[in-house]
């Protein structure tokens, strides 16, 4: 009798144990099982990408914030002016590099020259955008800065030194320092590809302090930016969308199904940059070189379970094309033109408009970008500096790869989710390593 009664009990226990083993050892119980990826059907997810648990964050390095400053030498080797070109965030990046170079060469920094650019509808200078006195106060002890040059130097134009191939510490010491010592006043435009990791810590700290702690908008511009931020319905996502004619022309990509007006605008901006064709076009797109269209952006946002009623601020330049591809799905979309008075908007130039987008983006509840350009790098780093980690770069490469694989519908949405989930979990792109260090959670 006992043997008969134990057998069913043993069978039940064995079966139950086997079921538990399958559940706990299945792939769905990995690191991401507590996140929304445990739901395989994107249409049933109730949580968005921001609900995923991160395991890596980027925070300001201790050697910058808590390091002991190396005393500035008593005597300067001369004066350096940084000549900045392009849009506001490119000029900001060049200037930050220039601060590090000035400290490296023990030079006194002169306020930078922002080159007027008709292309960017721009004429404003450094002091029109940034609070000069605040900057000088914040970099005190990191680098010497002057508003005005001594009379014997002020009457001269600086000797320009080509820095296009100078990237590391010894490049500047061997090739730029002799010109500084000879002419006492030089101008430079830092190379686009700097090796800041090769700088000594005191030069890197000067760069970081200038870039992330010392550049504040002028009071009048910050007031306008604050008013714009206040006008945006909360909470909101700031979306840096890059699908302007010049951007598409520069990319050398072709798109099917664009409106005649968009095609005409792109052709007018192409100049000598002809689009890739055939296999070259396929390879180029698979490398992630083609800007996402507004419609493709909307698709990825849906894959990441961003609700279609989300308040979205478009941080974008003038001339954005095919915007209906986004606004037909995400209906609560705002921008500077819709929130500022027409008088305010028309009186602004490229730099001041870019400054507003930058300010709103670093203070937004979340930030997404379809590119990884100068603004995106600066915004992501500033958000990390402020402890705001809801930052994500949409993957053009993954989107191209999946569409070339002919993924559609649920399969495409799941693949996009997985790629961006991994990026967000690992903090990829949330800050540059120049001034920020990984922090494991």
Tab-separated table of C-alpha atoms in Angstrom:
chain	number	residue	atom	x	y	z
A	1	UNK	CA	0.000	0.000	0.000
A	2	UNK	CA	2.815	2.364	0.868
A	3	UNK	CA	4.656	1.672	-2.407
A	4	UNK	CA	1.522	2.440	-4.405
A	5	UNK	CA	0.899	5.783	-2.647
A	6	UNK	CA	4.553	7.013	-2.931
A	7	UNK	CA	4.929	6.447	-6.671
A	8	UNK	CA	2.417	9.104	-7.822
A	9	UNK	CA	3.906	11.539	-5.288
A	10	UNK	CA	7.434	10.856	-6.595
A	11	UNK	CA	6.245	11.307	-10.189
A	12	UNK	CA	4.602	14.639	-9.304
A	13	UNK	CA	7.723	15.931	-7.509
A	14	UNK	CA	10.013	14.877	-10.371
A	15	UNK	CA	7.784	16.487	-13.014
A	16	UNK	CA	7.411	19.711	-11.031
A	17	UNK	CA	11.206	19.904	-10.494
A	18	UNK	CA	11.797	19.412	-14.216
A	19	UNK	CA	9.410	22.250	-15.079
A	20	UNK	CA	11.161	24.581	-12.627
A	21	UNK	CA	14.552	23.677	-14.090
A	22	UNK	CA	13.354	24.481	-17.618
A	23	UNK	CA	11.937	27.826	-16.489
A	24	UNK	CA	14.981	28.965	-14.536
A	25	UNK	CA	17.561	27.753	-17.037
A	26	UNK	CA	15.853	29.070	-20.170
A	27	UNK	CA	17.449	32.041	-22.041
A	28	UNK	CA	14.559	34.290	-21.048
A	29	UNK	CA	15.882	34.354	-17.482
A	30	UNK	CA	19.144	36.078	-18.407
A	31	UNK	CA	20.266	39.547	-17.353
A	32	UNK	CA	17.387	41.124	-19.250
A	33	UNK	CA	14.604	38.919	-17.855
A	34	UNK	CA	13.559	41.612	-15.403
A	35	UNK	CA	13.230	44.127	-18.219
A	36	UNK	CA	10.586	44.510	-20.848
A	37	UNK	CA	12.468	42.246	-23.252
A	38	UNK	CA	10.877	39.285	-21.458
A	39	UNK	CA	7.802	39.984	-23.562
A	40	UNK	CA	8.510	38.661	-27.035
A	41	UNK	CA	5.633	40.492	-28.684
A	42	UNK	CA	6.416	44.205	-29.027
A	43	UNK	CA	2.746	45.013	-29.437
A	44	UNK	CA	2.002	43.770	-25.895
A	45	UNK	CA	4.819	45.636	-24.134
A	46	UNK	CA	3.583	48.190	-21.645
A	47	UNK	CA	6.986	49.612	-20.681
A	48	UNK	CA	9.327	51.581	-22.917
A	49	UNK	CA	13.081	51.405	-23.477
A	50	UNK	CA	13.789	53.686	-20.499
A	51	UNK	CA	12.498	50.972	-18.160
A	52	UNK	CA	15.396	48.658	-19.006
A	53	UNK	CA	17.838	48.220	-16.123
A	54	UNK	CA	21.260	49.655	-16.982
A	55	UNK	CA	24.489	48.021	-15.837
A	56	UNK	CA	26.941	50.717	-17.044
A	57	UNK	CA	26.835	54.494	-16.675
A	58	UNK	CA	29.361	57.152	-17.655
A	59	UNK	CA	30.240	59.704	-15.002
A	60	UNK	CA	32.793	62.541	-14.828
A	61	UNK	CA	36.234	61.093	-14.080
A	62	UNK	CA	37.601	61.683	-10.586
A	63	UNK	CA	40.954	62.863	-11.937
A	64	UNK	CA	39.072	65.853	-13.357
A	65	UNK	CA	36.532	66.699	-10.653
A	66	UNK	CA	38.513	65.636	-7.586
A	67	UNK	CA	42.087	65.834	-8.822
A	68	UNK	CA	44.572	68.310	-7.418
A	69	UNK	CA	45.339	71.040	-9.910
A	70	UNK	CA	48.860	71.316	-11.224
A	71	UNK	CA	49.898	74.895	-10.546
A	72	UNK	CA	50.057	77.137	-13.596
A	73	UNK	CA	53.640	78.167	-14.466
A	74	UNK	CA	54.481	81.737	-13.462
A	75	UNK	CA	55.398	82.737	-17.001
A	76	UNK	CA	53.269	82.105	-20.086
A	77	UNK	CA	54.810	81.041	-23.381
A	78	UNK	CA	52.554	83.387	-25.351
A	79	UNK	CA	48.952	83.823	-26.515
A	80	UNK	CA	46.734	81.398	-28.435
A	81	UNK	CA	43.485	82.199	-30.196
A	82	UNK	CA	41.296	79.322	-31.332
A	83	UNK	CA	39.621	79.929	-34.704
A	84	UNK	CA	36.337	78.027	-34.872
A	85	UNK	CA	34.339	77.099	-37.967
A	86	UNK	CA	31.044	75.398	-38.764
A	87	UNK	CA	27.935	75.134	-36.618
A	88	UNK	CA	27.777	76.047	-32.933
A	89	UNK	CA	28.520	72.589	-31.570
A	90	UNK	CA	31.444	72.021	-33.907
A	91	UNK	CA	32.862	75.384	-32.823
A	92	UNK	CA	32.251	74.492	-29.188
A	93	UNK	CA	34.125	71.226	-29.703
A	94	UNK	CA	37.043	72.976	-31.405
A	95	UNK	CA	37.228	75.544	-28.639
A	96	UNK	CA	37.272	72.855	-25.942
A	97	UNK	CA	40.179	71.190	-27.732
A	98	UNK	CA	41.886	74.581	-27.988
A	99	UNK	CA	41.674	75.058	-24.222
A	100	UNK	CA	43.440	71.730	-23.680
A	101	UNK	CA	46.116	72.664	-26.215
A	102	UNK	CA	46.667	76.085	-24.602
A	103	UNK	CA	47.203	74.429	-21.219
A	104	UNK	CA	49.469	71.810	-22.768
A	105	UNK	CA	51.686	74.519	-24.257
A	106	UNK	CA	51.491	76.778	-21.188
A	107	UNK	CA	49.862	79.506	-23.265
A	108	UNK	CA	47.435	82.253	-22.326
A	109	UNK	CA	44.090	81.754	-24.038
A	110	UNK	CA	42.500	84.604	-25.988
A	111	UNK	CA	38.731	84.527	-26.485
A	112	UNK	CA	38.039	82.464	-29.611
A	113	UNK	CA	37.056	83.716	-33.023
A	114	UNK	CA	33.770	82.318	-34.303
A	115	UNK	CA	33.991	82.511	-38.077
A	116	UNK	CA	30.944	84.064	-39.722
A	117	UNK	CA	29.295	81.476	-41.949
A	118	UNK	CA	26.729	82.444	-44.554
A	119	UNK	CA	25.806	78.773	-44.920
A	120	UNK	CA	24.675	78.629	-41.281
A	121	UNK	CA	23.011	82.076	-41.488
A	122	UNK	CA	25.433	83.137	-38.811
A	123	UNK	CA	27.190	86.295	-37.677
A	124	UNK	CA	27.284	86.009	-33.875
A	125	UNK	CA	30.524	85.633	-31.945
A	126	UNK	CA	31.570	83.792	-28.791
A	127	UNK	CA	30.416	86.593	-26.472
A	128	UNK	CA	26.994	86.681	-28.191
A	129	UNK	CA	26.361	83.092	-27.145
A	130	UNK	CA	28.395	82.383	-24.012
A	131	UNK	CA	28.857	84.213	-20.703
A	132	UNK	CA	32.472	85.353	-20.923
A	133	UNK	CA	32.936	86.387	-17.284
A	134	UNK	CA	31.473	83.111	-16.040
A	135	UNK	CA	33.793	81.161	-18.330
A	136	UNK	CA	36.900	82.962	-17.105
A	137	UNK	CA	35.906	82.445	-13.483
A	138	UNK	CA	35.209	78.717	-13.942
A	139	UNK	CA	38.534	77.939	-15.647
A	140	UNK	CA	40.588	79.889	-13.151
A	141	UNK	CA	43.484	77.687	-12.065
A	142	UNK	CA	43.046	75.401	-15.087
A	143	UNK	CA	44.218	77.785	-17.814
A	144	UNK	CA	44.988	81.494	-18.168
A	145	UNK	CA	42.414	83.515	-20.120
A	146	UNK	CA	42.375	87.172	-21.136
A	147	UNK	CA	39.661	89.330	-22.645
A	148	UNK	CA	42.124	91.842	-24.094
A	149	UNK	CA	45.648	91.524	-25.430
A	150	UNK	CA	48.553	93.776	-24.389
A	151	UNK	CA	48.802	96.867	-26.648
A	152	UNK	CA	52.033	95.703	-28.303
A	153	UNK	CA	50.309	92.508	-29.472
A	154	UNK	CA	46.724	93.673	-29.963
A	155	UNK	CA	47.628	95.570	-33.152
A	156	UNK	CA	48.933	92.417	-34.846
A	157	UNK	CA	47.142	89.560	-36.509
A	158	UNK	CA	48.127	86.223	-34.940
A	159	UNK	CA	50.482	83.934	-36.829
A	160	UNK	CA	48.344	81.041	-38.043
A	161	UNK	CA	49.646	77.530	-37.369
A	162	UNK	CA	48.220	74.621	-39.337
A	163	UNK	CA	47.130	71.978	-36.829
A	164	UNK	CA	45.220	69.740	-39.238
A	165	UNK	CA	47.650	66.858	-38.649
A	166	UNK	CA	48.467	67.549	-35.006
A	167	UNK	CA	46.699	65.087	-32.736
A	168	UNK	CA	48.758	64.193	-29.703
A	169	UNK	CA	50.823	65.828	-26.986
A	170	UNK	CA	54.195	65.630	-28.741
A	171	UNK	CA	52.762	66.787	-32.082
A	172	UNK	CA	51.903	70.113	-30.485
A	173	UNK	CA	55.039	70.418	-28.397
A	174	UNK	CA	57.330	69.687	-31.339
A	175	UNK	CA	55.476	71.545	-34.094
A	176	UNK	CA	53.324	74.275	-32.512
A	177	UNK	CA	55.276	75.366	-29.438
A	178	UNK	CA	58.255	76.715	-31.489
A	179	UNK	CA	55.890	79.009	-33.426
A	180	UNK	CA	54.310	80.186	-30.168
A	181	UNK	CA	57.701	81.019	-28.672
A	182	UNK	CA	58.803	82.819	-31.849
A	183	UNK	CA	55.673	84.852	-32.614
A	184	UNK	CA	54.198	85.140	-29.068
A	185	UNK	CA	50.675	85.243	-30.565
A	186	UNK	CA	49.318	82.447	-32.751
A	187	UNK	CA	45.944	81.193	-33.960
A	188	UNK	CA	45.038	77.537	-34.381
A	189	UNK	CA	42.161	75.380	-35.529
A	190	UNK	CA	42.450	72.034	-33.723
A	191	UNK	CA	42.441	68.862	-35.803
A	192	UNK	CA	39.063	67.164	-36.101
A	193	UNK	CA	40.511	63.903	-34.756
A	194	UNK	CA	42.253	64.692	-31.482
A	195	UNK	CA	44.077	62.140	-29.323
A	196	UNK	CA	43.067	63.690	-26.019
A	197	UNK	CA	43.986	60.471	-24.213
A	198	UNK	CA	47.626	61.335	-24.928
A	199	UNK	CA	47.451	64.660	-23.083
A	200	UNK	CA	48.837	64.915	-19.536
A	201	UNK	CA	46.090	64.992	-16.907
A	202	UNK	CA	46.402	68.744	-16.251
A	203	UNK	CA	45.709	69.512	-19.945
A	204	UNK	CA	42.814	67.041	-20.095
A	205	UNK	CA	41.342	68.521	-16.913
A	206	UNK	CA	41.481	72.024	-18.434
A	207	UNK	CA	39.646	70.769	-21.524
A	208	UNK	CA	36.971	69.012	-19.457
A	209	UNK	CA	36.449	71.942	-17.096
A	210	UNK	CA	36.082	74.382	-19.987
A	211	UNK	CA	33.756	72.189	-21.985
A	212	UNK	CA	31.349	70.931	-19.348
A	213	UNK	CA	31.575	73.299	-16.383
A	214	UNK	CA	32.447	76.697	-17.813
A	215	UNK	CA	30.383	77.230	-20.981
A	216	UNK	CA	27.117	78.849	-19.931
A	217	UNK	CA	24.799	80.767	-22.245
A	218	UNK	CA	24.537	84.530	-21.902
A	219	UNK	CA	21.841	85.610	-19.482
A	220	UNK	CA	19.538	86.873	-22.212
A	221	UNK	CA	19.920	83.706	-24.291
A	222	UNK	CA	19.526	81.435	-21.274
A	223	UNK	CA	16.363	83.331	-20.331
A	224	UNK	CA	14.945	82.711	-23.807
A	225	UNK	CA	15.998	79.052	-23.652
A	226	UNK	CA	14.378	78.671	-20.231
A	227	UNK	CA	11.134	80.149	-21.564
A	228	UNK	CA	11.217	77.699	-24.461
A	229	UNK	CA	11.815	74.788	-22.081
A	230	UNK	CA	8.927	75.924	-19.903
A	231	UNK	CA	6.584	76.055	-22.916
A	232	UNK	CA	7.106	72.398	-23.851
A	233	UNK	CA	4.460	70.044	-22.369
A	234	UNK	CA	6.006	67.709	-19.788
A	235	UNK	CA	7.331	65.095	-19.667
A	236	UNK	CA	8.933	65.190	-23.094
A	237	UNK	CA	11.466	63.522	-25.344
A	238	UNK	CA	13.974	65.702	-27.187
A	239	UNK	CA	14.622	64.187	-30.612
A	240	UNK	CA	17.569	65.328	-32.716
A	241	UNK	CA	16.412	64.419	-36.198
A	242	UNK	CA	18.818	64.907	-39.106
A	243	UNK	CA	17.084	64.748	-42.468
A	244	UNK	CA	17.899	68.090	-44.049
A	245	UNK	CA	18.869	68.432	-47.756
A	246	UNK	CA	22.541	69.166	-47.030
A	247	UNK	CA	22.757	66.208	-44.642
A	248	UNK	CA	21.309	63.792	-47.179
A	249	UNK	CA	23.456	65.229	-49.984
A	250	UNK	CA	26.599	64.930	-47.863
A	251	UNK	CA	25.774	61.303	-47.033
A	252	UNK	CA	25.722	60.369	-50.749
A	253	UNK	CA	22.680	58.168	-50.146
A	254	UNK	CA	19.613	57.773	-52.301
A	255	UNK	CA	16.048	57.325	-51.034
A	256	UNK	CA	12.991	55.983	-52.789
A	257	UNK	CA	9.551	57.491	-52.378
A	258	UNK	CA	10.517	61.028	-51.352
A	259	UNK	CA	8.354	63.935	-52.434
A	260	UNK	CA	9.368	65.913	-55.550
A	261	UNK	CA	10.122	68.922	-53.312
A	262	UNK	CA	12.520	66.877	-51.160
A	263	UNK	CA	14.236	65.393	-54.206
A	264	UNK	CA	14.682	68.843	-55.705
A	265	UNK	CA	16.146	70.227	-52.463
A	266	UNK	CA	18.589	67.321	-52.172
A	267	UNK	CA	19.750	67.669	-55.783
A	268	UNK	CA	20.325	71.397	-55.266
A	269	UNK	CA	22.561	70.607	-52.261
A	270	UNK	CA	24.521	67.733	-53.816
A	271	UNK	CA	27.169	69.817	-55.587
A	272	UNK	CA	29.951	67.383	-56.526
A	273	UNK	CA	28.801	64.635	-54.118
A	274	UNK	CA	27.048	62.142	-56.342
A	275	UNK	CA	25.054	59.344	-54.683
A	276	UNK	CA	26.471	55.843	-54.518
A	277	UNK	CA	24.826	53.281	-56.769
A	278	UNK	CA	24.675	49.492	-57.071
A	279	UNK	CA	26.706	47.392	-54.651
A	280	UNK	CA	28.590	50.461	-53.377
A	281	UNK	CA	25.288	51.992	-52.259
A	282	UNK	CA	24.348	48.757	-50.495
A	283	UNK	CA	27.661	48.585	-48.631
A	284	UNK	CA	27.503	52.273	-47.725
A	285	UNK	CA	24.014	51.938	-46.270
A	286	UNK	CA	24.903	48.754	-44.348
A	287	UNK	CA	27.781	50.679	-42.750
A	288	UNK	CA	25.194	53.028	-41.239
A	289	UNK	CA	26.103	56.041	-43.360
A	290	UNK	CA	22.572	56.974	-44.431
A	291	UNK	CA	20.468	59.344	-42.247
A	292	UNK	CA	17.217	57.920	-40.932
A	293	UNK	CA	14.087	59.393	-42.505
A	294	UNK	CA	11.344	60.699	-40.190
A	295	UNK	CA	9.253	57.659	-41.124
A	296	UNK	CA	12.088	55.245	-40.253
A	297	UNK	CA	12.621	57.143	-37.004
A	298	UNK	CA	8.945	56.751	-36.098
A	299	UNK	CA	9.174	53.016	-36.778
A	300	UNK	CA	12.146	52.624	-34.427
A	301	UNK	CA	10.405	54.679	-31.723
A	302	UNK	CA	7.438	52.326	-31.966
A	303	UNK	CA	9.781	49.312	-31.752
A	304	UNK	CA	11.128	50.797	-28.511
A	305	UNK	CA	7.563	51.100	-27.164
A	306	UNK	CA	7.636	54.895	-27.059
A	307	UNK	CA	3.912	55.773	-26.852
A	308	UNK	CA	2.536	57.606	-29.873
A	309	UNK	CA	1.113	60.329	-27.611
A	310	UNK	CA	4.603	61.175	-26.245
A	311	UNK	CA	5.442	64.886	-26.202
A	312	UNK	CA	8.372	65.270	-28.613
A	313	UNK	CA	10.526	68.356	-29.027
A	314	UNK	CA	12.250	68.383	-32.411
A	315	UNK	CA	15.795	69.625	-31.974
A	316	UNK	CA	16.490	70.113	-35.644
A	317	UNK	CA	17.765	72.663	-38.110
A	318	UNK	CA	15.720	74.532	-40.667
A	319	UNK	CA	14.628	72.665	-43.778
A	320	UNK	CA	13.750	69.309	-42.217
A	321	UNK	CA	12.222	67.115	-44.942
A	322	UNK	CA	9.455	64.497	-44.949
A	323	UNK	CA	8.439	65.396	-41.402
A	324	UNK	CA	4.938	64.014	-41.995
A	325	UNK	CA	6.464	60.551	-41.744
A	326	UNK	CA	6.927	61.237	-38.026
A	327	UNK	CA	4.012	63.544	-37.214
A	328	UNK	CA	1.436	61.243	-38.831
A	329	UNK	CA	2.258	58.700	-36.094
A	330	UNK	CA	3.538	60.867	-33.223
A	331	UNK	CA	1.094	63.728	-33.055
A	332	UNK	CA	2.432	65.762	-30.100
A	333	UNK	CA	5.480	67.214	-31.850
A	334	UNK	CA	6.846	70.689	-31.074
A	335	UNK	CA	9.760	72.820	-32.242
A	336	UNK	CA	11.191	76.318	-31.864
A	337	UNK	CA	9.061	77.733	-34.663
A	338	UNK	CA	5.799	76.581	-33.043
A	339	UNK	CA	6.691	77.617	-29.489
A	340	UNK	CA	8.514	80.935	-29.976
A	341	UNK	CA	6.920	84.115	-31.222
A	342	UNK	CA	7.532	84.739	-34.917
A	343	UNK	CA	9.489	87.876	-33.982
A	344	UNK	CA	11.824	85.938	-31.678
A	345	UNK	CA	12.316	83.156	-34.184
A	346	UNK	CA	13.070	85.284	-37.230
A	347	UNK	CA	15.542	87.473	-35.318
A	348	UNK	CA	17.721	84.497	-34.409
A	349	UNK	CA	20.771	83.230	-36.283
A	350	UNK	CA	22.147	79.704	-36.601
A	351	UNK	CA	24.210	79.779	-33.395
A	352	UNK	CA	21.434	81.115	-31.187
A	353	UNK	CA	18.912	78.623	-32.570
A	354	UNK	CA	21.387	75.783	-32.004
A	355	UNK	CA	22.004	77.062	-28.470
A	356	UNK	CA	18.282	76.804	-27.696
A	357	UNK	CA	18.101	73.234	-28.994
A	358	UNK	CA	21.175	72.333	-26.955
A	359	UNK	CA	19.753	73.838	-23.759
A	360	UNK	CA	16.385	72.101	-24.179
A	361	UNK	CA	18.041	68.774	-25.016
A	362	UNK	CA	20.338	68.681	-21.977
A	363	UNK	CA	17.354	69.453	-19.755
A	364	UNK	CA	14.813	67.131	-21.392
A	365	UNK	CA	13.332	64.104	-19.658
A	366	UNK	CA	14.864	61.889	-22.341
A	367	UNK	CA	16.970	62.392	-25.442
A	368	UNK	CA	17.275	60.452	-28.675
A	369	UNK	CA	19.356	61.203	-31.734
A	370	UNK	CA	19.352	59.746	-35.223
A	371	UNK	CA	22.979	60.717	-35.729
A	372	UNK	CA	26.215	60.894	-33.718
A	373	UNK	CA	27.406	64.349	-34.662
A	374	UNK	CA	28.902	67.217	-32.686
A	375	UNK	CA	25.644	68.230	-31.007
A	376	UNK	CA	24.797	64.654	-30.045
A	377	UNK	CA	28.204	64.043	-28.489
A	378	UNK	CA	28.035	67.276	-26.509
A	379	UNK	CA	24.431	66.783	-25.386
A	380	UNK	CA	25.004	63.167	-24.307
A	381	UNK	CA	28.075	64.144	-22.290
A	382	UNK	CA	26.335	67.090	-20.625
A	383	UNK	CA	23.375	64.897	-19.726
A	384	UNK	CA	25.796	62.402	-18.139
A	385	UNK	CA	27.452	65.309	-16.310
A	386	UNK	CA	24.023	66.298	-14.944
A	387	UNK	CA	23.171	62.690	-14.031
A	388	UNK	CA	20.533	62.305	-16.770
A	389	UNK	CA	20.922	58.891	-18.394
A	390	UNK	CA	17.812	58.528	-20.539
A	391	UNK	CA	19.909	59.046	-23.644
A	392	UNK	CA	19.965	56.812	-26.713
A	393	UNK	CA	21.314	56.932	-30.261
A	394	UNK	CA	19.155	55.232	-32.857
A	395	UNK	CA	21.178	52.745	-34.885
A	396	UNK	CA	21.256	53.481	-38.606
A	397	UNK	CA	23.512	50.480	-39.155
A	398	UNK	CA	21.146	48.045	-37.431
A	399	UNK	CA	18.135	49.434	-39.285
A	400	UNK	CA	19.905	49.030	-42.635
A	401	UNK	CA	21.120	45.516	-41.780
A	402	UNK	CA	17.674	44.314	-40.724
A	403	UNK	CA	15.913	45.764	-43.744
A	404	UNK	CA	18.503	44.188	-46.075
A	405	UNK	CA	17.629	40.900	-44.353
A	406	UNK	CA	14.030	41.614	-45.419
A	407	UNK	CA	12.812	41.635	-41.827
A	408	UNK	CA	9.323	43.097	-41.531
A	409	UNK	CA	6.559	43.535	-39.015
A	410	UNK	CA	7.023	41.792	-35.673
A	411	UNK	CA	10.429	40.344	-36.601
A	412	UNK	CA	11.819	43.779	-37.498
A	413	UNK	CA	10.403	45.356	-34.345
A	414	UNK	CA	11.903	42.651	-32.116
A	415	UNK	CA	15.311	42.922	-33.790
A	416	UNK	CA	15.334	46.724	-33.378
A	417	UNK	CA	14.317	46.360	-29.756
A	418	UNK	CA	17.111	43.898	-28.971
A	419	UNK	CA	19.819	46.053	-30.581
A	420	UNK	CA	18.816	49.242	-28.782
A	421	UNK	CA	18.195	47.438	-25.505
A	422	UNK	CA	21.792	46.192	-25.494
A	423	UNK	CA	23.104	49.673	-26.324
A	424	UNK	CA	21.093	51.256	-23.520
A	425	UNK	CA	22.033	48.591	-20.960
A	426	UNK	CA	25.743	49.086	-21.683
A	427	UNK	CA	25.512	52.886	-21.864
A	428	UNK	CA	26.930	52.971	-25.397
A	429	UNK	CA	27.211	56.497	-26.719
A	430	UNK	CA	25.995	58.133	-23.516
A	431	UNK	CA	29.281	60.054	-23.112
A	432	UNK	CA	32.699	60.417	-24.696
A	433	UNK	CA	35.616	58.852	-22.818
A	434	UNK	CA	37.632	62.114	-22.916
A	435	UNK	CA	36.299	63.313	-19.571
A	436	UNK	CA	33.997	60.488	-18.467
A	437	UNK	CA	34.713	57.085	-16.960
A	438	UNK	CA	32.654	53.885	-16.855
A	439	UNK	CA	30.777	53.159	-13.640
A	440	UNK	CA	29.417	49.625	-13.183
A	441	UNK	CA	26.063	49.538	-11.437
